[in-house]
Structures are given as C-alpha cells and as structure tokens.
CSV table of N, CA, C and O in Angstrom, one decimal:
chain,number,residue,atom,x,y,z
A,1,ALA,N,0.8,-1.2,0.0
A,1,ALA,CA,0.0,0.0,0.0
A,1,ALA,C,0.9,1.3,0.0
A,1,ALA,O,0.5,2.3,-0.6
A,2,LEU,N,2.0,1.2,0.7
A,2,LEU,CA,2.9,2.4,0.7
A,2,LEU,C,3.4,2.7,-0.7
A,2,LEU,O,3.6,3.8,-1.1
A,3,ILE,N,3.7,1.6,-1.5
A,3,ILE,CA,4.1,1.8,-2.9
A,3,ILE,C,3.1,2.6,-3.7
A,3,ILE,O,3.4,3.5,-4.4
A,4,ALA,N,1.8,2.2,-3.5
A,4,ALA,CA,0.7,3.0,-4.2
A,4,ALA,C,0.6,4.4,-3.7
A,4,ALA,O,0.4,5.3,-4.5
A,5,MET,N,0.8,4.6,-2.4
A,5,MET,CA,0.7,6.0,-1.9
A,5,MET,C,1.8,6.9,-2.4
A,5,MET,O,1.6,8.0,-2.6
A,6,GLU,N,3.0,6.3,-2.7
A,6,GLU,CA,4.1,7.0,-3.2
A,6,GLU,C,3.8,7.5,-4.6
A,6,GLU,O,4.3,8.5,-5.1
A,7,THR,N,3.1,6.7,-5.4
A,7,THR,CA,2.9,7.0,-6.8
A,7,THR,C,1.5,7.6,-7.1
A,7,THR,O,1.3,8.0,-8.3
A,8,HIS,N,0.6,7.7,-6.2
A,8,HIS,CA,-0.8,8.2,-6.4
A,8,HIS,C,-1.1,9.2,-5.3
A,8,HIS,O,-1.4,8.9,-4.2
A,9,ASP,N,-1.0,10.5,-5.7
A,9,ASP,CA,-1.3,11.6,-4.7
A,9,ASP,C,-2.7,11.6,-4.2
A,9,ASP,O,-3.0,12.2,-3.2
A,10,SER,N,-3.6,10.9,-5.0
A,10,SER,CA,-5.0,10.9,-4.6
A,10,SER,C,-5.3,10.0,-3.4
A,10,SER,O,-6.4,10.1,-2.8
A,11,ILE,N,-4.4,9.2,-3.0
A,11,ILE,CA,-4.6,8.2,-1.9
A,11,ILE,C,-4.2,8.9,-0.6
A,11,ILE,O,-3.0,9.3,-0.4
A,12,ASN,N,-5.1,9.2,0.3
A,12,ASN,CA,-4.8,9.8,1.6
A,12,ASN,C,-4.8,8.8,2.7
A,12,ASN,O,-4.2,9.0,3.8
A,13,TYR,N,-5.5,7.7,2.6
A,13,TYR,CA,-5.8,6.8,3.7
A,13,TYR,C,-6.1,5.4,3.1
A,13,TYR,O,-6.8,5.2,2.1
A,14,VAL,N,-5.4,4.4,3.6
A,14,VAL,CA,-5.6,3.0,3.2
A,14,VAL,C,-5.9,2.2,4.5
A,14,VAL,O,-5.0,2.2,5.4
A,15,PHE,N,-7.0,1.5,4.6
A,15,PHE,CA,-7.2,0.7,5.8
A,15,PHE,C,-7.2,-0.8,5.4
A,15,PHE,O,-7.4,-1.2,4.3
A,16,PHE,N,-6.8,-1.6,6.4
A,16,PHE,CA,-6.6,-3.0,6.2
A,16,PHE,C,-7.8,-3.7,6.9
A,16,PHE,O,-8.0,-3.5,8.1
A,17,ARG,N,-8.5,-4.5,6.1
A,17,ARG,CA,-9.7,-5.2,6.6
A,17,ARG,C,-9.3,-6.2,7.7
A,17,ARG,O,-8.2,-6.8,7.6
A,18,ASN,N,-10.2,-6.5,8.6
A,18,ASN,CA,-10.0,-7.6,9.5
A,18,ASN,C,-11.2,-8.5,9.4
A,18,ASN,O,-12.0,-8.3,8.5
A,19,GLU,N,-11.2,-9.6,10.2
A,19,GLU,CA,-12.2,-10.6,10.0
A,19,GLU,C,-13.6,-10.0,10.2
A,19,GLU,O,-14.6,-10.6,9.8
A,20,ASN,N,-13.7,-8.9,10.9
A,20,ASN,CA,-15.1,-8.3,11.2
A,20,ASN,C,-15.6,-7.4,10.1
A,20,ASN,O,-16.7,-6.9,10.2
A,21,LEU,N,-14.7,-7.2,9.1
A,21,LEU,CA,-15.1,-6.3,8.0
A,21,LEU,C,-14.9,-6.9,6.7
A,21,LEU,O,-13.9,-6.7,6.0
A,22,PRO,N,-15.7,-7.8,6.3
A,22,PRO,CA,-15.6,-8.5,5.0
A,22,PRO,C,-15.7,-7.5,3.8
A,22,PRO,O,-16.3,-6.4,4.0
A,23,LEU,N,-15.2,-7.9,2.7
A,23,LEU,CA,-15.2,-7.1,1.5
A,23,LEU,C,-16.6,-6.6,1.2
A,23,LEU,O,-16.8,-5.4,0.8
A,24,LYS,N,-17.6,-7.4,1.4
A,24,LYS,CA,-19.0,-7.0,1.0
A,24,LYS,C,-19.5,-5.9,1.9
A,24,LYS,O,-20.5,-5.2,1.5
A,25,ARG,N,-18.9,-5.6,3.0
A,25,ARG,CA,-19.4,-4.5,3.9
A,25,ARG,C,-18.6,-3.2,3.6
A,25,ARG,O,-18.9,-2.2,4.2
A,26,ILE,N,-17.7,-3.2,2.6
A,26,ILE,CA,-17.0,-1.9,2.3
A,26,ILE,C,-17.9,-1.1,1.3
A,26,ILE,O,-18.2,-1.6,0.3
A,27,LYS,N,-18.2,0.1,1.7
A,27,LYS,CA,-19.0,0.9,0.9
A,27,LYS,C,-18.2,1.5,-0.3
A,27,LYS,O,-17.2,2.1,-0.1
A,28,PRO,N,-18.7,1.3,-1.5
A,28,PRO,CA,-17.9,1.9,-2.7
A,28,PRO,C,-18.1,3.4,-2.6
A,28,PRO,O,-18.9,4.0,-2.0
A,29,CYS,N,-17.2,4.1,-3.4
A,29,CYS,CA,-17.2,5.6,-3.4
A,29,CYS,C,-17.6,6.1,-4.8
A,29,CYS,O,-16.7,6.2,-5.6
A,30,GLY,N,-18.8,6.3,-5.0
A,30,GLY,CA,-19.3,6.9,-6.2
A,30,GLY,C,-18.8,6.3,-7.4
A,30,GLY,O,-18.8,5.1,-7.6
A,31,GLU,N,-18.2,7.1,-8.3
A,31,GLU,CA,-17.7,6.6,-9.6
A,31,GLU,C,-16.2,6.3,-9.6
A,31,GLU,O,-15.6,6.1,-10.6
A,32,GLU,N,-15.6,6.4,-8.4
A,32,GLU,CA,-14.2,6.2,-8.3
A,32,GLU,C,-13.8,4.8,-8.7
A,32,GLU,O,-14.6,3.9,-8.5
A,33,THR,N,-12.6,4.7,-9.3
A,33,THR,CA,-12.2,3.3,-9.7
A,33,THR,C,-11.0,2.9,-8.9
A,33,THR,O,-10.4,3.6,-8.2
A,34,PHE,N,-10.8,1.5,-8.9
A,34,PHE,CA,-9.8,1.0,-8.0
A,34,PHE,C,-8.4,1.4,-8.6
A,34,PHE,O,-8.2,1.8,-9.7
A,35,ILE,N,-7.4,1.3,-7.7
A,35,ILE,CA,-6.0,1.6,-8.1
A,35,ILE,C,-5.3,0.2,-8.1
A,35,ILE,O,-5.3,-0.5,-7.1
A,36,GLU,N,-4.6,-0.1,-9.2
A,36,GLU,CA,-3.8,-1.3,-9.3
A,36,GLU,C,-2.4,-0.9,-9.3
A,36,GLU,O,-1.9,0.0,-9.9
A,37,TYR,N,-1.6,-1.7,-8.5
A,37,TYR,CA,-0.1,-1.5,-8.5
A,37,TYR,C,0.6,-2.8,-8.3
A,37,TYR,O,0.0,-3.8,-7.9
A,38,LEU,N,1.9,-2.8,-8.6
A,38,LEU,CA,2.7,-4.0,-8.4
A,38,LEU,C,3.5,-3.9,-7.1
A,38,LEU,O,4.1,-2.9,-6.8
A,39,ASP,N,3.4,-5.0,-6.4
A,39,ASP,CA,4.1,-5.2,-5.1
A,39,ASP,C,5.2,-6.2,-5.4
A,39,ASP,O,4.9,-7.3,-5.7
A,40,SER,N,6.5,-5.8,-5.3
A,40,SER,CA,7.6,-6.7,-5.6
A,40,SER,C,8.3,-7.1,-4.3
A,40,SER,O,8.5,-6.3,-3.4
A,41,VAL,N,8.5,-8.4,-4.2
A,41,VAL,CA,9.2,-9.0,-3.0
A,41,VAL,C,10.4,-9.8,-3.5
A,41,VAL,O,10.3,-10.6,-4.4
A,42,ASN,N,11.5,-9.6,-2.8
A,42,ASN,CA,12.7,-10.4,-3.1
A,42,ASN,C,12.4,-11.8,-2.5
A,42,ASN,O,11.9,-11.9,-1.3
A,43,SER,N,12.8,-12.8,-3.2
A,43,SER,CA,12.5,-14.2,-2.7
A,43,SER,C,13.7,-15.1,-2.8
A,43,SER,O,14.5,-14.9,-3.8
A,44,ASN,N,13.8,-16.1,-2.0
A,44,ASN,CA,14.8,-17.2,-2.1
A,44,ASN,C,14.3,-18.3,-1.3
A,44,ASN,O,13.4,-18.2,-0.5
A,45,ASP,N,14.9,-19.5,-1.5
A,45,ASP,CA,14.5,-20.7,-0.8
A,45,ASP,C,15.4,-20.9,0.4
A,45,ASP,O,15.1,-21.7,1.3
A,46,ASN,N,16.4,-20.1,0.6
A,46,ASN,CA,17.4,-20.2,1.7
A,46,ASN,C,17.4,-18.9,2.4
A,46,ASN,O,17.8,-17.9,1.9
A,47,GLN,N,17.1,-18.9,3.7
A,47,GLN,CA,17.0,-17.7,4.4
A,47,GLN,C,18.3,-17.0,4.6
A,47,GLN,O,18.4,-15.8,4.9
A,48,THR,N,19.4,-17.7,4.5
A,48,THR,CA,20.7,-17.1,4.7
A,48,THR,C,21.4,-16.6,3.4
A,48,THR,O,22.3,-15.8,3.5
A,49,ALA,N,20.9,-17.0,2.3
A,49,ALA,CA,21.5,-16.6,1.0
A,49,ALA,C,20.8,-15.3,0.5
A,49,ALA,O,19.6,-15.0,0.9
A,50,PRO,N,21.4,-14.6,-0.3
A,50,PRO,CA,20.8,-13.4,-0.9
A,50,PRO,C,19.6,-13.8,-1.8
A,50,PRO,O,19.5,-14.9,-2.2
A,51,ALA,N,18.7,-12.8,-2.0
A,51,ALA,CA,17.5,-13.1,-2.8
A,51,ALA,C,17.9,-13.6,-4.2
A,51,ALA,O,18.9,-13.1,-4.8
A,52,THR,N,17.2,-14.5,-4.7
A,52,THR,CA,17.5,-15.1,-6.0
A,52,THR,C,16.5,-14.7,-7.0
A,52,THR,O,16.8,-14.9,-8.2
A,53,SER,N,15.4,-14.2,-6.6
A,53,SER,CA,14.4,-13.8,-7.6
A,53,SER,C,13.5,-12.7,-7.0
A,53,SER,O,13.4,-12.5,-5.8
A,54,ILE,N,12.8,-12.0,-7.9
A,54,ILE,CA,11.8,-11.0,-7.5
A,54,ILE,C,10.5,-11.4,-7.9
A,54,ILE,O,10.2,-11.8,-9.1
A,55,ILE,N,9.5,-11.5,-7.0
A,55,ILE,CA,8.2,-11.9,-7.3
A,55,ILE,C,7.3,-10.6,-7.2
A,55,ILE,O,7.3,-9.8,-6.3
A,56,SER,N,6.7,-10.3,-8.4
A,56,SER,CA,5.8,-9.2,-8.4
A,56,SER,C,4.3,-9.6,-8.4
A,56,SER,O,3.9,-10.5,-9.1
A,57,THR,N,3.5,-9.0,-7.6
A,57,THR,CA,2.1,-9.4,-7.4
A,57,THR,C,1.3,-8.1,-7.7
A,57,THR,O,1.6,-7.1,-7.1
A,58,LYS,N,0.2,-8.3,-8.5
A,58,LYS,CA,-0.7,-7.2,-8.7
A,58,LYS,C,-1.6,-7.0,-7.4
A,58,LYS,O,-2.1,-8.0,-6.9
A,59,ARG,N,-1.7,-5.8,-6.9
A,59,ARG,CA,-2.5,-5.5,-5.8
A,59,ARG,C,-3.6,-4.5,-6.1
A,59,ARG,O,-3.3,-3.7,-7.0
A,60,LEU,N,-4.7,-4.5,-5.4
A,60,LEU,CA,-5.7,-3.5,-5.7
A,60,LEU,C,-6.0,-2.7,-4.4
A,60,LEU,O,-6.0,-3.3,-3.3
A,61,LEU,N,-6.3,-1.5,-4.6
A,61,LEU,CA,-6.8,-0.6,-3.5
A,61,LEU,C,-8.2,-0.2,-4.0
A,61,LEU,O,-8.4,0.3,-5.1
A,62,LEU,N,-9.2,-0.4,-3.2
A,62,LEU,CA,-10.6,-0.2,-3.5
A,62,LEU,C,-11.0,1.2,-3.0
A,62,LEU,O,-10.9,1.4,-1.7
A,63,PRO,N,-11.5,2.1,-3.8
A,63,PRO,CA,-12.0,3.4,-3.3
A,63,PRO,C,-13.2,3.1,-2.4
A,63,PRO,O,-14.1,2.2,-2.7
A,64,THR,N,-13.3,3.8,-1.3
A,64,THR,CA,-14.4,3.5,-0.4
A,64,THR,C,-14.9,4.8,0.3
A,64,THR,O,-14.2,5.8,0.5
A,65,ALA,N,-16.2,4.7,0.7
A,65,ALA,CA,-16.8,5.7,1.6
A,65,ALA,C,-16.8,5.2,3.0
A,65,ALA,O,-17.4,5.8,3.9
A,66,THR,N,-16.1,4.1,3.3
A,66,THR,CA,-15.9,3.6,4.7
A,66,THR,C,-14.8,4.2,5.4
A,66,THR,O,-13.6,4.1,4.9
A,67,TYR,N,-15.0,4.8,6.5
A,67,TYR,CA,-13.9,5.3,7.3
A,67,TYR,C,-13.9,4.4,8.6
A,67,TYR,O,-15.0,4.2,9.2
A,68,THR,N,-12.8,3.9,9.0
A,68,THR,CA,-12.7,3.1,10.1
A,68,THR,C,-11.4,3.3,10.8
A,68,THR,O,-10.4,3.8,10.2
A,69,ASP,N,-11.4,3.1,12.1
A,69,ASP,CA,-10.1,3.2,12.8
A,69,ASP,C,-9.3,1.8,12.9
A,69,ASP,O,-8.4,1.7,13.6
A,70,ASN,N,-9.8,0.9,12.0
A,70,ASN,CA,-9.0,-0.3,11.9
A,70,ASN,C,-7.6,0.0,11.5
A,70,ASN,O,-7.3,1.2,11.1
A,71,ASN,N,-6.7,-0.9,11.5
A,71,ASN,CA,-5.3,-0.6,11.2
A,71,ASN,C,-5.3,0.0,9.8
A,71,ASN,O,-5.9,-0.4,8.9
A,72,HIS,N,-4.5,1.1,9.7
A,72,HIS,CA,-4.5,1.9,8.4
A,72,HIS,C,-3.2,2.7,8.3
A,72,HIS,O,-2.4,2.9,9.2
A,73,LEU,N,-2.9,3.1,7.1
A,73,LEU,CA,-1.9,4.0,6.7
A,73,LEU,C,-2.6,5.3,6.3
A,73,LEU,O,-3.6,5.3,5.7
A,74,VAL,N,-2.0,6.4,6.7
A,74,VAL,CA,-2.6,7.7,6.4
A,74,VAL,C,-1.5,8.7,6.1
A,74,VAL,O,-0.4,8.7,6.7
A,75,ARG,N,-1.8,9.7,5.2
A,75,ARG,CA,-0.8,10.8,5.0
A,75,ARG,C,-1.0,11.8,6.2
A,75,ARG,O,-2.1,12.2,6.5
A,76,PHE,N,0.1,12.0,6.9
A,76,PHE,CA,0.0,12.8,8.1
A,76,PHE,C,-0.6,14.2,7.9
A,76,PHE,O,-1.5,14.7,8.6
A,77,LYS,N,-0.1,14.9,6.8
A,77,LYS,CA,-0.7,16.2,6.5
A,77,LYS,C,-2.2,16.2,6.3
A,77,LYS,O,-2.9,17.0,6.8
A,78,TRP,N,-2.6,15.2,5.5
A,78,TRP,CA,-4.1,15.1,5.3
A,78,TRP,C,-4.8,14.9,6.6
A,78,TRP,O,-5.8,15.6,6.8
A,79,TYR,N,-4.3,14.0,7.5
A,79,TYR,CA,-5.0,13.8,8.8
A,79,TYR,C,-5.0,15.0,9.6
A,79,TYR,O,-6.0,15.4,10.1
A,80,LYS,N,-3.9,15.7,9.7
A,80,LYS,CA,-3.8,16.9,10.5
A,80,LYS,C,-4.7,18.0,10.0
A,80,LYS,O,-5.5,18.6,10.7
A,81,ASP,N,-4.7,18.2,8.7
A,81,ASP,CA,-5.6,19.2,8.1
A,81,ASP,C,-7.1,18.8,8.2
A,81,ASP,O,-7.9,19.7,8.5
A,82,THR,N,-7.4,17.6,8.1
A,82,THR,CA,-8.8,17.1,8.2
A,82,THR,C,-9.3,17.3,9.6
A,82,THR,O,-10.4,17.8,9.9
A,83,ILE,N,-8.5,16.8,10.6
A,83,ILE,CA,-8.9,16.9,12.0
A,83,ILE,C,-9.0,18.4,12.4
A,83,ILE,O,-10.0,18.8,13.1
A,84,ALA,N,-8.1,19.2,12.0
A,84,ALA,CA,-8.1,20.6,12.3
A,84,ALA,C,-9.3,21.3,11.7
A,84,ALA,O,-9.8,22.3,12.3
A,85,SER,N,-9.8,20.8,10.6
A,85,SER,CA,-11.0,21.5,10.0
A,85,SER,C,-12.3,21.2,10.8
A,85,SER,O,-13.3,21.8,10.5
A,86,MET,N,-12.2,20.2,11.7
A,86,MET,CA,-13.4,19.9,12.5
A,86,MET,C,-13.3,20.8,13.7
A,86,MET,O,-12.8,20.4,14.8
A,87,ILE,N,-13.8,22.0,13.6
A,87,ILE,CA,-13.7,23.1,14.6
A,87,ILE,C,-13.7,22.6,16.0
A,87,ILE,O,-12.9,23.0,16.9
A,88,SER,N,-14.7,21.8,16.4
A,88,SER,CA,-14.8,21.3,17.7
A,88,SER,C,-15.2,19.8,17.7
A,88,SER,O,-16.1,19.4,17.1
A,89,LEU,N,-14.4,19.1,18.5
A,89,LEU,CA,-14.7,17.7,18.6
A,89,LEU,C,-15.0,17.4,20.1
A,89,LEU,O,-14.2,17.6,21.0
A,90,THR,N,-16.2,16.8,20.3
A,90,THR,CA,-16.6,16.5,21.7
A,90,THR,C,-16.5,15.0,21.9
A,90,THR,O,-16.9,14.5,22.9
A,91,ARG,N,-16.1,14.3,20.8
A,91,ARG,CA,-16.0,12.8,20.9
A,91,ARG,C,-14.9,12.4,19.9
A,91,ARG,O,-14.3,13.2,19.2
A,92,PHE,N,-14.7,11.1,19.8
A,92,PHE,CA,-13.7,10.6,18.8
A,92,PHE,C,-14.1,11.0,17.4
A,92,PHE,O,-15.3,11.1,17.1
A,93,PRO,N,-13.2,11.2,16.5
A,93,PRO,CA,-13.5,11.7,15.2
A,93,PRO,C,-14.1,10.7,14.2
A,93,PRO,O,-14.4,11.1,13.1
A,94,GLU,N,-14.2,9.4,14.6
A,94,GLU,CA,-14.7,8.4,13.6
A,94,GLU,C,-16.0,8.8,13.0
A,94,GLU,O,-16.2,8.7,11.7
A,95,ASN,N,-17.0,9.2,13.8
A,95,ASN,CA,-18.3,9.5,13.2
A,95,ASN,C,-18.3,10.7,12.2
A,95,ASN,O,-18.8,10.6,11.1
A,96,PRO,N,-17.7,11.8,12.6
A,96,PRO,CA,-17.6,12.9,11.7
A,96,PRO,C,-16.9,12.6,10.4
A,96,PRO,O,-17.2,13.0,9.3
A,97,LEU,N,-15.8,11.8,10.5
A,97,LEU,CA,-15.0,11.4,9.4
A,97,LEU,C,-15.8,10.5,8.5
A,97,LEU,O,-15.8,10.6,7.2
A,98,GLN,N,-16.6,9.5,9.1
A,98,GLN,CA,-17.4,8.6,8.3
A,98,GLN,C,-18.5,9.5,7.5
A,98,GLN,O,-18.7,9.2,6.3
A,99,LYS,N,-19.1,10.4,8.1
A,99,LYS,CA,-20.1,11.3,7.5
A,99,LYS,C,-19.5,12.1,6.3
A,99,LYS,O,-20.0,12.1,5.2
A,100,ARG,N,-18.3,12.6,6.6
A,100,ARG,CA,-17.6,13.4,5.5
A,100,ARG,C,-17.3,12.5,4.3
A,100,ARG,O,-17.4,12.8,3.2
A,101,ALA,N,-16.8,11.2,4.6
A,101,ALA,CA,-16.5,10.3,3.6
A,101,ALA,C,-17.7,10.0,2.7
A,101,ALA,O,-17.6,10.0,1.5
A,102,MET,N,-18.8,9.7,3.3
A,102,MET,CA,-20.0,9.4,2.6
A,102,MET,C,-20.5,10.6,1.8
A,102,MET,O,-20.8,10.5,0.6
A,103,ASP,N,-20.5,11.8,2.4
A,103,ASP,CA,-21.0,13.0,1.7
A,103,ASP,C,-20.0,13.3,0.5
A,103,ASP,O,-20.5,13.6,-0.5
A,104,GLY,N,-18.7,13.1,0.7
A,104,GLY,CA,-17.8,13.4,-0.4
A,104,GLY,C,-18.0,12.4,-1.5
A,104,GLY,O,-18.0,12.8,-2.7
A,105,CYS,N,-18.2,11.2,-1.3
A,105,CYS,CA,-18.4,10.2,-2.3
A,105,CYS,C,-19.7,10.5,-3.1
A,105,CYS,O,-19.8,10.3,-4.3
A,106,VAL,N,-20.8,10.9,-2.4
A,106,VAL,CA,-22.1,11.2,-3.0
A,106,VAL,C,-21.9,12.4,-3.9
A,106,VAL,O,-22.5,12.4,-5.0
A,107,SER,N,-21.1,13.4,-3.5
A,107,SER,CA,-21.0,14.6,-4.3
A,107,SER,C,-19.9,14.6,-5.3
A,107,SER,O,-19.7,15.6,-6.0
A,108,GLY,N,-19.2,13.5,-5.4
A,108,GLY,CA,-18.1,13.4,-6.3
A,108,GLY,C,-16.8,14.0,-5.8
A,108,GLY,O,-15.8,14.3,-6.6
A,109,ARG,N,-16.7,14.3,-4.5
A,109,ARG,CA,-15.4,14.9,-4.0
A,109,ARG,C,-14.8,13.8,-3.0
A,109,ARG,O,-14.9,14.0,-1.8
A,110,SER,N,-14.3,12.8,-3.5
A,110,SER,CA,-13.7,11.7,-2.7
A,110,SER,C,-12.6,12.3,-1.7
A,110,SER,O,-11.9,13.2,-2.1
A,111,MET,N,-12.6,11.7,-0.5
A,111,MET,CA,-11.6,12.1,0.4
A,111,MET,C,-10.3,11.3,0.2
A,111,MET,O,-9.3,11.5,0.9
A,112,GLY,N,-10.2,10.4,-0.8
A,112,GLY,CA,-9.1,9.6,-1.0
A,112,GLY,C,-8.9,8.4,-0.1
A,112,GLY,O,-7.8,8.0,0.3
A,113,LEU,N,-10.0,7.8,0.3
A,113,LEU,CA,-10.0,6.7,1.2
A,113,LEU,C,-10.0,5.4,0.4
A,113,LEU,O,-10.8,5.3,-0.6
A,114,TYR,N,-9.2,4.5,0.8
A,114,TYR,CA,-9.1,3.2,0.0
A,114,TYR,C,-9.0,2.0,1.0
A,114,TYR,O,-8.5,2.2,2.1
A,115,ALA,N,-9.5,0.9,0.6
A,115,ALA,CA,-9.4,-0.3,1.3
A,115,ALA,C,-8.4,-1.3,0.7
A,115,ALA,O,-8.4,-1.4,-0.6
A,116,TYR,N,-7.6,-1.9,1.4
A,116,TYR,CA,-6.6,-2.9,0.9
A,116,TYR,C,-7.4,-4.1,0.6
A,116,TYR,O,-8.2,-4.6,1.4
A,117,ASN,N,-7.3,-4.6,-0.6
A,117,ASN,CA,-8.1,-5.7,-1.1
A,117,ASN,C,-7.6,-7.1,-0.9
A,117,ASN,O,-7.6,-8.0,-1.7
A,118,GLU,N,-7.0,-7.3,0.2
A,118,GLU,CA,-6.5,-8.6,0.6
A,118,GLU,C,-7.2,-9.1,1.9
A,118,GLU,O,-7.6,-8.2,2.6
A,119,ASP,N,-7.2,-10.4,2.1
A,119,ASP,CA,-7.8,-10.8,3.3
A,119,ASP,C,-7.0,-10.4,4.5
A,119,ASP,O,-5.9,-9.9,4.3
A,120,HIS,N,-7.4,-10.6,5.6
A,120,HIS,CA,-6.8,-10.3,6.9
A,120,HIS,C,-5.3,-10.4,6.8
A,120,HIS,O,-4.7,-11.4,6.8
A,121,VAL,N,-4.6,-9.2,6.8
A,121,VAL,CA,-3.1,-9.2,6.7
A,121,VAL,C,-2.4,-8.6,7.9
A,121,VAL,O,-1.3,-8.8,8.0
A,122,ILE,N,-3.2,-7.9,8.7
A,122,ILE,CA,-2.6,-7.4,9.9
A,122,ILE,C,-3.4,-7.8,11.1
A,122,ILE,O,-4.7,-7.7,11.1
A,123,GLU,N,-2.8,-8.2,12.2
A,123,GLU,CA,-3.5,-8.6,13.4
A,123,GLU,C,-3.2,-7.5,14.5
A,123,GLU,O,-2.0,-7.2,14.7
A,124,HIS,N,-4.2,-7.0,15.1
A,124,HIS,CA,-4.0,-6.1,16.2
A,124,HIS,C,-4.2,-6.9,17.5
A,124,HIS,O,-5.2,-7.5,17.7
A,125,LEU,N,-3.2,-6.8,18.3
A,125,LEU,CA,-3.3,-7.5,19.6
A,125,LEU,C,-4.3,-6.9,20.5
A,125,LEU,O,-4.4,-5.7,20.7
A,126,ASP,N,-5.1,-7.8,21.1
A,126,ASP,CA,-6.1,-7.3,22.1
A,126,ASP,C,-5.7,-7.8,23.4
A,126,ASP,O,-5.7,-9.0,23.7
A,127,GLY,N,-5.3,-6.9,24.3
A,127,GLY,CA,-4.8,-7.3,25.6
A,127,GLY,C,-5.8,-8.0,26.4
A,127,GLY,O,-5.5,-8.8,27.4
A,128,ARG,N,-7.1,-7.9,26.1
A,128,ARG,CA,-8.1,-8.6,26.9
A,128,ARG,C,-8.1,-10.1,26.5
A,128,ARG,O,-8.7,-10.9,27.2
A,129,LYS,N,-7.6,-10.4,25.4
A,129,LYS,CA,-7.6,-11.8,24.9
A,129,LYS,C,-6.2,-12.5,24.9
A,129,LYS,O,-6.1,-13.6,24.5
A,130,THR,N,-5.2,-11.7,25.2
A,130,THR,CA,-3.8,-12.2,25.2
A,130,THR,C,-3.3,-12.5,26.6
A,130,THR,O,-3.4,-11.6,27.4
A,131,SER,N,-2.7,-13.6,26.7
A,131,SER,CA,-2.1,-13.9,28.0
A,131,SER,C,-0.6,-14.0,27.9
A,131,SER,O,-0.1,-14.7,27.0
A,132,PHE,N,0.1,-13.3,28.7
A,132,PHE,CA,1.6,-13.4,28.7
A,132,PHE,C,2.1,-14.2,29.8
A,132,PHE,O,3.3,-14.2,30.1
A,133,GLY,N,1.2,-14.9,30.5
A,133,GLY,CA,1.5,-15.9,31.5
A,133,GLY,C,2.6,-15.7,32.4
A,133,GLY,O,3.1,-16.1,33.2
C-alpha cells in the first residue's frame, strides 16, 4: 500500500480489513475506480542466502466511503488538516469522518479513502484476549 501511496497523490488513507469487516461491507465511493499497483518482493529458498528472484504481485486498492479506525496508513498532513477542519470535537472523530467520507463520495469529492483488497493481513493484539502468563 505504501508503494501505491508514493505514486498516487489521490490516496490519503488505506485501511486493512480484519475478519469483522468482509469485502461486501465496504461501501464503494461513487464513480471512483480501483487503483492497481505492483508489489515486488525479493525471494529465495534459503533464508541465509541473498535473494535469488523478485516476485511481483498485482494488488488492488478499492475506493471507499468507509472510514474506520482499523489498522491503516494515512498521510500525516491530510490527517492533520482534516482533523483541524473539525472546529470542535466532543467525541472521537470516527463518526464525523465517516459522514464526510459518505458525503464526499455522493457529491463526487472523494476524500481519497481506500481499502486494501487482501484478506486479513494485519493482526491487532487485544490485551483482553492475550495472556503473557
């Protein structure tokens, strides 16, 4: 996702789905189209030897009207400017950001929100469920 953010200025935020947010629950964003990019990984069969080949995989970022605080990457300047534009916050910003995202997609002014189109790739530790014995 960082590779795509480096080459597409329109991407401000990419979130990674978890098992509670399946692909079918991601709200599309108006007429926006997906962004396709190549993700290259050096590979070898021996962990101590240098990489012997490069594997390139096509990845997709899906434009979305879904704002979530799930694990995500964001452009700091965009976040700073967006939060600062909310003159007064009396609660966490998720609800106002979700409303702005949906309004922007309806009006054709996308906020640049994208969903990573891979299954569960990041796990967030939950201290309530983790035992360090």
